[in-house]
Short mmCIF file of C-alpha atoms and ligand atoms in Angstrom, two decimals:
data_model
loop_
_atom_site.label_atom_id
_atom_site.label_comp_id
_atom_site.label_asym_id
_atom_site.label_seq_id
_atom_site.Cartn_x
_atom_site.Cartn_y
_atom_site.Cartn_z
CA MET A 106 109.80 132.50 118.07
CA THR A 107 112.54 129.93 118.64
CA ASN A 108 112.28 126.24 117.82
CA LYS A 109 112.04 125.48 121.53
CA GLU A 110 109.22 127.94 122.21
CA LEU A 111 107.19 126.55 119.34
CA MET A 112 107.79 122.98 120.44
CA ASP A 113 106.59 123.81 123.96
CA GLU A 114 103.41 125.38 122.56
CA ASP A 115 102.87 122.35 120.32
CA LEU A 116 103.31 119.81 123.09
CA LYS A 117 100.66 121.45 125.24
CA HIS A 118 97.95 120.11 122.93
CA ILE A 119 99.16 118.00 120.01
CA PHE A 120 99.46 114.21 119.90
CA HIS A 121 101.72 113.46 116.92
CA PRO A 122 101.35 110.51 114.53
CA CYS A 123 103.48 107.40 114.81
CA SER A 124 105.12 108.79 117.95
CA GLN A 125 105.65 107.86 121.57
CA MET A 126 105.06 111.37 122.87
CA LYS A 127 107.50 110.84 125.75
CA ASP A 128 110.31 110.50 123.19
CA TYR A 129 109.99 114.23 122.54
CA GLU A 130 111.47 114.89 125.99
CA LYS A 131 114.83 113.83 124.57
CA LEU A 132 114.29 114.18 120.86
CA PRO A 133 112.95 117.65 120.14
CA LEU A 134 110.21 118.25 117.59
CA ILE A 135 111.40 120.45 114.77
CA PRO A 136 109.07 123.30 113.84
CA ILE A 137 109.42 123.97 110.13
CA LYS A 138 109.01 127.49 108.86
CA LYS A 139 109.36 126.98 105.15
CA GLY A 140 110.36 124.61 102.41
CA LYS A 141 111.81 125.09 98.96
CA ALA A 142 112.64 122.31 96.50
CA SER A 143 114.84 119.73 98.30
CA TYR A 144 115.17 121.63 101.58
CA ILE A 145 113.06 122.42 104.63
CA GLU A 146 114.04 125.15 107.09
CA ASP A 147 113.30 125.55 110.79
CA PHE A 148 112.79 128.73 112.85
CA GLU A 149 116.49 129.08 113.61
CA GLU A 150 117.62 129.03 110.00
CA ASN A 151 118.83 125.44 110.03
CA VAL A 152 118.14 123.78 106.70
CA TYR A 153 117.60 120.06 106.19
CA LEU A 154 117.84 118.06 102.99
CA ASP A 155 114.52 116.15 102.82
CA CYS A 156 115.75 112.70 101.72
CA ILE A 157 112.42 110.94 102.30
CA SER A 158 110.13 113.37 100.47
CA SER A 159 108.31 114.11 103.74
CA TRP A 160 106.94 110.59 104.21
CA TRP A 161 107.12 109.77 100.50
CA VAL A 162 104.63 112.38 99.31
CA ASN A 163 106.59 115.47 98.14
CA ILE A 164 107.83 113.89 94.92
CA PHE A 165 108.78 117.26 93.43
CA GLY A 166 110.11 118.70 96.67
CA HIS A 167 108.62 121.67 98.47
CA SER A 168 106.85 124.77 97.23
CA ASN A 169 107.00 124.01 93.53
CA ASP A 170 106.38 127.17 91.50
CA TYR A 171 104.28 125.46 88.84
CA ILE A 172 102.02 123.70 91.34
CA ASN A 173 101.68 126.92 93.35
CA GLN A 174 100.56 128.74 90.22
CA LYS A 175 98.01 126.04 89.35
CA ILE A 176 96.55 126.16 92.88
CA ASN A 177 96.23 129.92 92.65
CA GLU A 178 94.43 129.62 89.33
CA GLN A 179 92.03 127.02 90.69
CA LEU A 180 91.36 129.12 93.80
CA GLN A 181 89.94 131.91 91.67
CA ASP A 182 87.13 129.60 90.52
CA LEU A 183 86.32 126.87 93.00
CA GLU A 184 87.94 125.33 96.08
CA HIS A 185 85.54 122.46 96.74
CA VAL A 186 82.07 121.21 95.97
CA ILE A 187 80.08 118.21 97.19
CA PHE A 188 80.95 115.28 94.90
CA ALA A 189 77.64 113.39 95.17
CA GLY A 190 75.33 114.79 92.53
CA PHE A 191 77.91 117.37 91.44
CA THR A 192 81.18 117.29 89.57
CA HIS A 193 83.92 119.64 88.40
CA LYS A 194 86.49 119.96 85.65
CA PRO A 195 89.68 119.10 87.59
CA ALA A 196 88.19 115.72 88.60
CA ILE A 197 86.96 114.96 85.09
CA THR A 198 90.35 115.83 83.59
CA LEU A 199 92.24 113.88 86.22
CA ALA A 200 90.09 110.77 85.79
CA LYS A 201 90.65 110.76 82.04
CA ARG A 202 94.40 111.25 82.41
CA LEU A 203 94.76 108.46 84.99
CA VAL A 204 92.75 106.09 82.83
CA ASP A 205 95.04 106.92 79.90
CA LEU A 206 98.18 106.31 81.98
CA THR A 207 97.15 102.94 83.42
CA PRO A 208 96.37 99.58 81.76
CA GLU A 209 93.38 99.74 79.45
CA PRO A 210 90.96 97.57 81.50
CA LEU A 211 91.07 100.10 84.36
CA GLN A 212 88.34 102.44 83.16
CA LYS A 213 86.62 103.60 86.34
CA ILE A 214 87.70 105.68 89.31
CA PHE A 215 86.43 106.21 92.85
CA PHE A 216 87.87 109.22 94.69
CA ALA A 217 88.79 109.38 98.37
CA ASP A 218 91.09 111.50 100.47
CA ASN A 219 93.85 109.29 101.91
CA GLY A 220 95.62 106.02 101.26
CA SER A 221 93.95 103.98 103.98
CA SER A 222 90.52 105.00 102.71
CA ALA A 223 91.48 103.85 99.23
CA ILE A 224 92.36 100.44 100.67
CA GLU A 225 89.07 100.30 102.60
CA ILE A 226 87.16 101.13 99.42
CA SER A 227 88.90 98.43 97.39
CA LEU A 228 88.28 95.82 100.12
CA LYS A 229 84.63 96.82 100.49
CA MET A 230 84.07 96.81 96.74
CA ALA A 231 85.76 93.43 96.31
CA PHE A 232 83.57 91.95 99.04
CA GLN A 233 80.39 93.58 97.80
CA TYR A 234 81.02 92.56 94.19
CA PHE A 235 80.57 88.92 95.21
CA LYS A 236 77.74 89.79 97.60
CA ASN A 237 75.91 91.49 94.75
CA LYS A 238 76.29 88.25 92.80
CA GLY A 239 74.86 86.19 95.63
CA GLU A 240 78.13 84.93 97.15
CA SER A 241 79.63 85.69 100.54
CA ARG A 242 83.43 85.86 100.53
CA PRO A 243 84.50 87.32 103.86
CA LEU A 244 88.27 86.67 103.65
CA PHE A 245 91.14 88.77 102.35
CA VAL A 246 94.66 87.62 101.64
CA SER A 247 97.79 89.74 101.80
CA LEU A 248 101.52 89.10 102.11
CA GLN A 249 103.56 88.66 105.26
CA ASN A 250 105.26 91.89 106.30
CA SER A 251 102.76 93.98 104.33
CA TYR A 252 101.57 97.47 105.20
CA HIS A 253 98.33 98.92 103.83
CA GLY A 254 97.43 101.69 106.26
CA GLU A 255 96.06 102.27 109.73
CA THR A 256 92.26 102.24 109.56
CA MET A 257 90.71 98.98 110.77
CA GLY A 258 90.31 97.25 107.40
CA ALA A 259 93.67 98.42 106.10
CA LEU A 260 95.30 97.36 109.36
CA ALA A 261 93.63 93.95 109.15
CA VAL A 262 95.26 93.20 105.80
CA SER A 263 98.59 94.54 107.05
CA ASP A 264 101.14 92.33 108.76
CA THR A 265 103.19 94.79 110.74
CA GLY A 266 102.84 93.51 114.30
CA LEU A 267 104.04 96.73 115.81
CA TYR A 268 101.05 98.72 114.57
CA LYS A 269 98.52 95.91 114.54
CA ASP A 270 98.76 93.30 117.28
CA ILE A 271 97.03 95.36 119.98
CA TYR A 272 93.87 95.45 117.86
CA ASN A 273 93.80 91.80 116.74
CA ASP A 274 90.61 91.00 118.67
CA ILE A 275 88.58 93.53 116.74
CA LEU A 276 89.87 93.20 113.16
CA ILE A 277 88.25 91.59 110.11
CA LYS A 278 89.72 88.25 108.99
CA ALA A 279 92.79 88.38 106.80
CA LEU A 280 95.26 85.65 105.89
CA HIS A 281 98.89 86.22 105.05
CA ALA A 282 100.83 84.25 102.46
CA LYS A 283 104.62 84.06 102.32
CA THR A 284 106.21 87.17 100.91
CA PRO A 285 108.58 86.97 97.94
CA SER A 286 110.79 89.55 99.63
CA LEU A 287 111.75 87.03 102.33
CA HIS A 288 111.18 83.72 100.55
CA ASP A 289 112.02 82.20 97.22
CA GLU A 290 109.57 83.50 94.62
CA ASP A 291 108.17 80.11 93.66
CA GLU A 292 107.84 79.10 97.29
CA ALA A 293 105.87 82.31 97.91
CA ILE A 294 103.60 81.60 94.94
CA GLU A 295 103.03 78.03 96.12
CA ASP A 296 102.11 79.34 99.55
CA MET A 297 99.62 81.76 98.01
CA ARG A 298 98.13 78.88 96.04
CA ARG A 299 97.86 76.84 99.25
CA VAL A 300 96.05 79.66 101.10
CA LEU A 301 93.63 80.21 98.23
CA LYS A 302 93.02 76.48 97.84
CA GLU A 303 92.34 75.96 101.55
CA ASN A 304 89.86 78.82 101.49
CA GLU A 305 88.38 78.34 98.06
CA GLY A 306 85.18 80.32 97.51
CA LYS A 307 85.73 82.40 100.66
CA VAL A 308 88.38 84.87 99.53
CA SER A 309 87.35 88.01 97.66
CA SER A 310 90.74 89.54 97.03
CA VAL A 311 94.49 89.42 97.34
CA VAL A 312 96.16 92.72 98.13
CA ILE A 313 99.85 93.45 97.57
CA GLU A 314 102.35 96.31 97.55
CA PRO A 315 103.97 95.86 94.13
CA LEU A 316 107.80 95.53 94.15
CA ILE A 317 108.50 97.15 97.54
CA GLN A 318 107.08 96.45 100.99
CA CYS A 319 107.82 99.96 102.10
CA ALA A 320 106.74 100.46 105.73
CA GLY A 321 107.76 96.84 106.39
CA GLY A 322 111.43 97.82 106.03
CA MET A 323 111.79 98.57 102.30
CA LEU A 324 111.89 94.88 101.41
CA MET A 325 111.96 94.33 97.67
CA TYR A 326 110.99 91.61 95.24
CA ASP A 327 110.85 91.07 91.50
CA ALA A 328 108.09 91.89 89.05
CA SER A 329 107.99 88.24 87.96
CA TYR A 330 106.24 87.41 91.26
CA ILE A 331 103.43 89.81 90.40
CA THR A 332 103.06 88.28 86.94
CA LYS A 333 102.75 84.82 88.50
CA LEU A 334 100.40 86.08 91.20
CA ARG A 335 98.07 87.53 88.56
CA ALA A 336 97.76 84.06 87.04
CA VAL A 337 97.07 82.47 90.44
CA CYS A 338 94.37 85.04 91.24
CA ASP A 339 92.75 84.25 87.88
CA GLU A 340 93.00 80.53 88.57
CA PHE A 341 91.05 80.94 91.83
CA GLY A 342 88.74 83.70 90.61
CA VAL A 343 89.80 86.28 93.20
CA PHE A 344 90.56 89.95 92.67
CA LEU A 345 94.07 91.35 92.74
CA ILE A 346 94.38 94.73 94.47
CA ALA A 347 97.61 96.61 93.72
CA ASP A 348 98.39 99.03 96.53
CA GLU A 349 100.64 101.54 94.76
CA ILE A 350 100.02 104.20 97.36
CA ALA A 351 103.76 104.42 98.07
CA VAL A 352 105.29 103.28 94.77
CA GLY A 353 102.96 104.88 92.21
CA PHE A 354 104.00 107.99 90.29
CA GLY A 355 107.48 107.05 89.22
CA ARG A 356 109.06 105.74 92.41
CA THR A 357 110.27 102.40 91.11
CA GLY A 358 111.45 103.61 87.71
CA THR A 359 108.17 103.33 85.83
CA MET A 360 105.09 105.49 86.29
CA PHE A 361 103.42 102.56 88.05
CA ALA A 362 105.19 99.48 89.42
CA ILE A 363 102.70 97.05 87.82
CA GLU A 364 103.99 98.08 84.38
CA GLN A 365 107.14 96.10 85.12
CA ALA A 366 105.06 92.95 85.63
CA ASN A 367 103.04 93.65 82.51
CA ILE A 368 99.74 92.86 84.22
CA THR A 369 96.48 94.61 85.04
CA PRO A 370 95.26 94.43 88.64
CA ASP A 371 91.49 94.47 89.25
CA PHE A 372 91.92 97.41 91.60
CA LEU A 373 94.71 99.98 91.67
CA CYS A 374 95.02 102.20 94.76
CA LEU A 375 96.92 105.48 94.43
CA SER A 376 97.67 108.31 96.82
CA LYS A 377 100.83 109.83 98.39
CA GLY A 378 102.69 111.20 95.31
CA ILE A 379 99.44 111.97 93.49
CA THR A 380 99.41 115.56 94.74
CA GLY A 381 103.15 115.94 95.31
CA GLY A 382 102.54 116.40 99.03
CA TYR A 383 100.19 119.34 98.67
CA MET A 384 96.74 117.94 99.40
CA PRO A 385 95.22 114.73 100.76
CA LEU A 386 93.79 112.76 97.84
CA SER A 387 93.50 109.12 96.83
CA VAL A 388 91.86 107.16 94.05
CA VAL A 389 90.81 103.58 93.48
CA MET A 390 90.78 102.50 89.85
CA PHE A 391 88.95 99.40 88.67
CA THR A 392 87.41 97.62 85.71
CA ASP A 393 84.09 98.02 83.94
CA ASP A 394 83.14 94.53 85.11
CA ILE A 395 83.42 95.65 88.73
CA TYR A 396 81.60 98.91 88.02
CA ASN A 397 78.74 97.02 86.36
CA ALA A 398 78.22 94.78 89.41
CA PHE A 399 77.00 97.89 91.28
CA TYR A 400 75.02 99.41 88.41
CA CYS A 401 71.31 98.72 88.81
CA ASP A 402 68.02 100.24 89.92
CA TYR A 403 68.41 101.76 93.37
CA ASN A 404 65.81 99.45 94.92
CA GLU A 405 67.83 96.38 94.00
CA GLY A 406 70.10 97.31 96.92
CA LYS A 407 73.41 96.82 95.14
CA SER A 408 74.70 100.39 95.32
CA PHE A 409 78.13 101.23 96.67
CA LEU A 410 77.22 103.89 99.23
CA ASP A 411 80.71 104.72 100.53
CA SER A 412 81.52 108.43 100.88
CA HIS A 413 84.03 110.81 102.41
CA SER A 414 83.43 114.51 103.02
CA TYR A 415 86.48 115.64 101.07
CA THR A 416 86.03 113.15 98.24
CA GLY A 417 87.30 114.54 94.94
CA ASN A 418 88.31 117.88 96.48
CA THR A 419 88.67 120.38 93.65
CA ILE A 420 92.02 121.87 94.65
CA ALA A 421 93.46 118.41 95.28
CA CYS A 422 92.38 117.32 91.78
CA ALA A 423 93.82 120.50 90.25
CA VAL A 424 97.12 119.79 92.03
CA ALA A 425 97.13 116.19 90.79
CA ASN A 426 96.71 117.51 87.25
CA ALA A 427 99.66 119.85 87.81
CA VAL A 428 101.71 116.87 89.04
CA LEU A 429 100.90 114.97 85.84
CA ASP A 430 101.81 118.08 83.80
CA ILE A 431 105.24 118.09 85.44
CA PHE A 432 105.77 114.40 84.62
CA GLU A 433 105.11 115.26 80.97
CA LYS A 434 106.89 118.56 80.57
CA ASP A 435 110.01 117.63 82.56
CA ASN A 436 110.29 114.08 81.26
CA VAL A 437 110.54 112.95 84.87
CA ILE A 438 110.65 109.17 84.37
CA GLU A 439 113.66 109.44 82.03
CA GLU A 440 115.45 111.98 84.22
CA ASN A 441 114.95 109.72 87.24
CA LYS A 442 116.81 106.91 85.45
CA LYS A 443 119.99 108.99 85.59
CA LYS A 444 119.43 109.80 89.26
CA SER A 445 118.75 106.14 90.13
CA LYS A 446 121.97 105.20 88.37
CA LEU A 447 123.94 107.73 90.37
CA ILE A 448 122.36 106.42 93.60
CA ARG A 449 123.23 102.86 92.60
CA GLU A 450 126.85 103.69 91.84
CA LYS A 451 127.38 105.81 94.90
CA THR A 452 125.82 103.37 97.38
CA GLN A 453 127.88 100.35 96.29
CA ARG A 454 130.62 101.22 98.75
CA PHE A 455 128.25 100.67 101.70
CA LYS A 456 128.68 96.96 100.90
CA THR A 457 132.28 97.15 102.02
CA LEU A 458 131.28 98.14 105.56
CA ASP A 459 131.25 95.39 108.18
CA ASN A 460 127.99 96.53 109.74
CA VAL A 461 126.00 96.57 106.49
CA LEU A 462 123.89 93.52 105.73
CA GLU A 463 122.44 94.51 102.37
CA VAL A 464 122.04 97.39 99.93
CA ARG A 465 118.97 97.18 97.71
CA GLN A 466 117.31 99.50 95.25
CA ARG A 467 114.35 99.88 92.94
CA GLY A 468 114.44 103.12 90.97
CA MET A 469 114.25 106.06 93.35
CA VAL A 470 114.15 103.96 96.52
CA CYS A 471 117.40 102.73 98.01
CA ALA A 472 117.69 100.88 101.32
CA ILE A 473 120.76 100.09 103.38
CA GLU A 474 120.03 97.41 105.93
CA LEU A 475 122.40 97.23 108.88
CA LYS A 476 123.30 94.09 110.74
CA LYS A 477 121.37 93.66 113.99
CA LEU A 478 122.82 95.46 116.97
CA ASP A 479 121.80 95.22 120.61
CA SER A 480 118.00 95.05 120.40
CA ASN A 481 117.49 97.69 123.10
CA ARG A 482 119.46 100.21 121.13
CA ARG A 483 117.29 102.50 119.00
CA ILE A 484 119.81 102.85 116.23
CA ASN A 485 117.26 104.49 113.91
CA LEU A 486 116.93 107.44 116.29
CA GLU A 487 120.70 107.72 116.71
CA ILE A 488 121.21 107.83 112.95
CA PHE A 489 118.34 110.26 112.46
CA GLN A 490 119.83 112.69 115.01
CA GLU A 491 123.36 112.41 113.73
CA ALA A 492 122.27 113.02 110.13
CA LEU A 493 120.07 115.92 111.16
CA SER A 494 122.99 117.62 112.88
CA LYS A 495 124.70 117.48 109.49
CA GLY A 496 121.71 118.98 107.67
CA VAL A 497 120.39 115.72 106.24
CA TYR A 498 116.94 114.39 107.09
CA ILE A 499 116.57 110.60 106.94
CA ARG A 500 114.18 108.49 108.99
CA PRO A 501 115.43 104.90 109.24
CA LEU A 502 112.93 102.08 109.76
CA GLY A 503 114.47 99.99 112.53
CA ASN A 504 117.80 98.73 111.18
CA THR A 505 117.13 99.96 107.68
CA ILE A 506 118.24 103.34 106.43
CA TYR A 507 116.50 104.31 103.25
CA PHE A 508 116.48 107.12 100.71
CA MET A 509 113.30 108.20 98.92
CA PRO A 510 114.36 111.60 97.67
CA PRO A 511 112.15 114.01 95.79
CA TYR A 512 112.75 113.83 92.05
CA CYS A 513 114.07 117.41 92.07
CA PHE A 514 117.28 116.39 93.91
CA THR A 515 120.35 117.58 92.02
CA ASP A 516 123.41 115.33 91.66
CA GLU A 517 125.06 117.43 94.33
CA GLU A 518 122.18 116.85 96.72
CA LEU A 519 122.17 113.12 96.01
CA ASN A 520 125.89 113.04 96.75
CA LYS A 521 125.44 114.93 99.99
CA MET A 522 122.64 112.57 101.10
CA ILE A 523 124.80 109.51 100.44
CA ASP A 524 128.13 110.89 101.71
CA VAL A 525 126.72 112.10 105.02
CA THR A 526 124.97 108.78 105.55
CA TYR A 527 128.10 106.84 104.68
CA GLU A 528 130.14 108.76 107.24
CA ILE A 529 127.55 107.97 109.90
CA VAL A 530 127.24 104.27 109.09
CA GLU A 531 131.01 103.95 108.98
CA SER A 532 131.29 105.43 112.46
CA ILE A 533 128.62 103.32 114.16
CA ILE A 534 130.09 101.12 116.87
C1 PLP B 818 101.08 105.12 103.29
C2 PLP B 818 100.52 103.86 102.79
C3 PLP B 818 99.16 103.53 102.97
C4 PLP B 818 98.24 104.40 103.78
O1 PLP B 818 98.07 105.67 103.27
P1 PLP B 818 97.65 106.86 104.27
O2 PLP B 818 97.40 108.02 103.37
O3 PLP B 818 98.81 107.07 105.20
O4 PLP B 818 96.43 106.43 105.00
C5 PLP B 818 98.70 102.37 102.40
N1 PLP B 818 99.51 101.56 101.70
C6 PLP B 818 100.81 101.83 101.50
C7 PLP B 818 101.65 100.91 100.67
C8 PLP B 818 101.38 102.98 102.06
O5 PLP B 818 102.68 103.23 101.91
#
């Protein structure tokens, strides 16, 4: 079948995510037949360099031999089992490994199956923790320009008008403090202090995306903000939720972004890279203190009764263990330092272009923000199409082109990604 035939079949029935379906009249869907390492290939033998790790999940590229082998092994024994009342080895192993990799106070793990659910779980637990102690704290605080997912609770703590405003009437109450990625760090901290002070005793948690506000345009800020925020949360007795769904697993140069701030959050949410793009899985990690607030006789009514059908899926956990194996055996964090350096050096020349506003980078994320053009022009789609015709897949967010390549990119592939993009940006009029 050709690309076109498959697209026509698709469009008869499928409503795609994050899409205005009418756009596909002009901007064809691309049916993908296979993927290997850094490349994906369509049904007409066009290959595309996947510079955004397929929405930030395929951290080791596509069809990794080691992960494939581990899935096959797991398939011989068990694919899935109910996770209430039952358990399995891949989950037990994974829990222990994640606890060992994260700050010591994070000793407990709740499994779910996507990032938004992990956020919902952390918000629910934070609220119920205080409820179980006889307090009602119905408010949540997040940062301006934040993104935490699309389910109602996750959307409520997000501040991305585009995805959220339509639903404002039906969302839980969240407050947004100034973000350090758009304001001076101390000003942002003071604003957080103001919000917490004005709502003292009513806020259960503050939720942030450490170091990079990804969906909000790859805006970046320094670890020192997180260190200061930890102290402010302690001062007001509210929980700090670190949403590392996008930045966890090596993206910012350390295994987890919070390491750079040298703090422990009360909740740590992980997903995306956790299975290298193979299976939906997420986890929420938290402290013994939080765990103990739910631990009692059933009739006391303090249980946390959240559940998802695919919670702790066995294959997903086996894949996550394979991902952690690769981090160890291939010394990924160290290898990424060399790749980040190459990206940094090679992207400097974007700064010389008149239409570039800023180039920013944290580890394996690099963003090139263009100056504003005519607001009716959908420059992101133009750039996407132009790059695609040259065999490079990027998916700019508004005016911001960004790279989030899989960690398997070779130097040659990194060069191609940057050179092709440079040519395009240079030629934009
Ligand atoms: C993607 C993302 C989410 C939501 O995860 P889903 O699996 O898409 O529901 C939440 N927070 C951040 C920071 C994300 O990047």
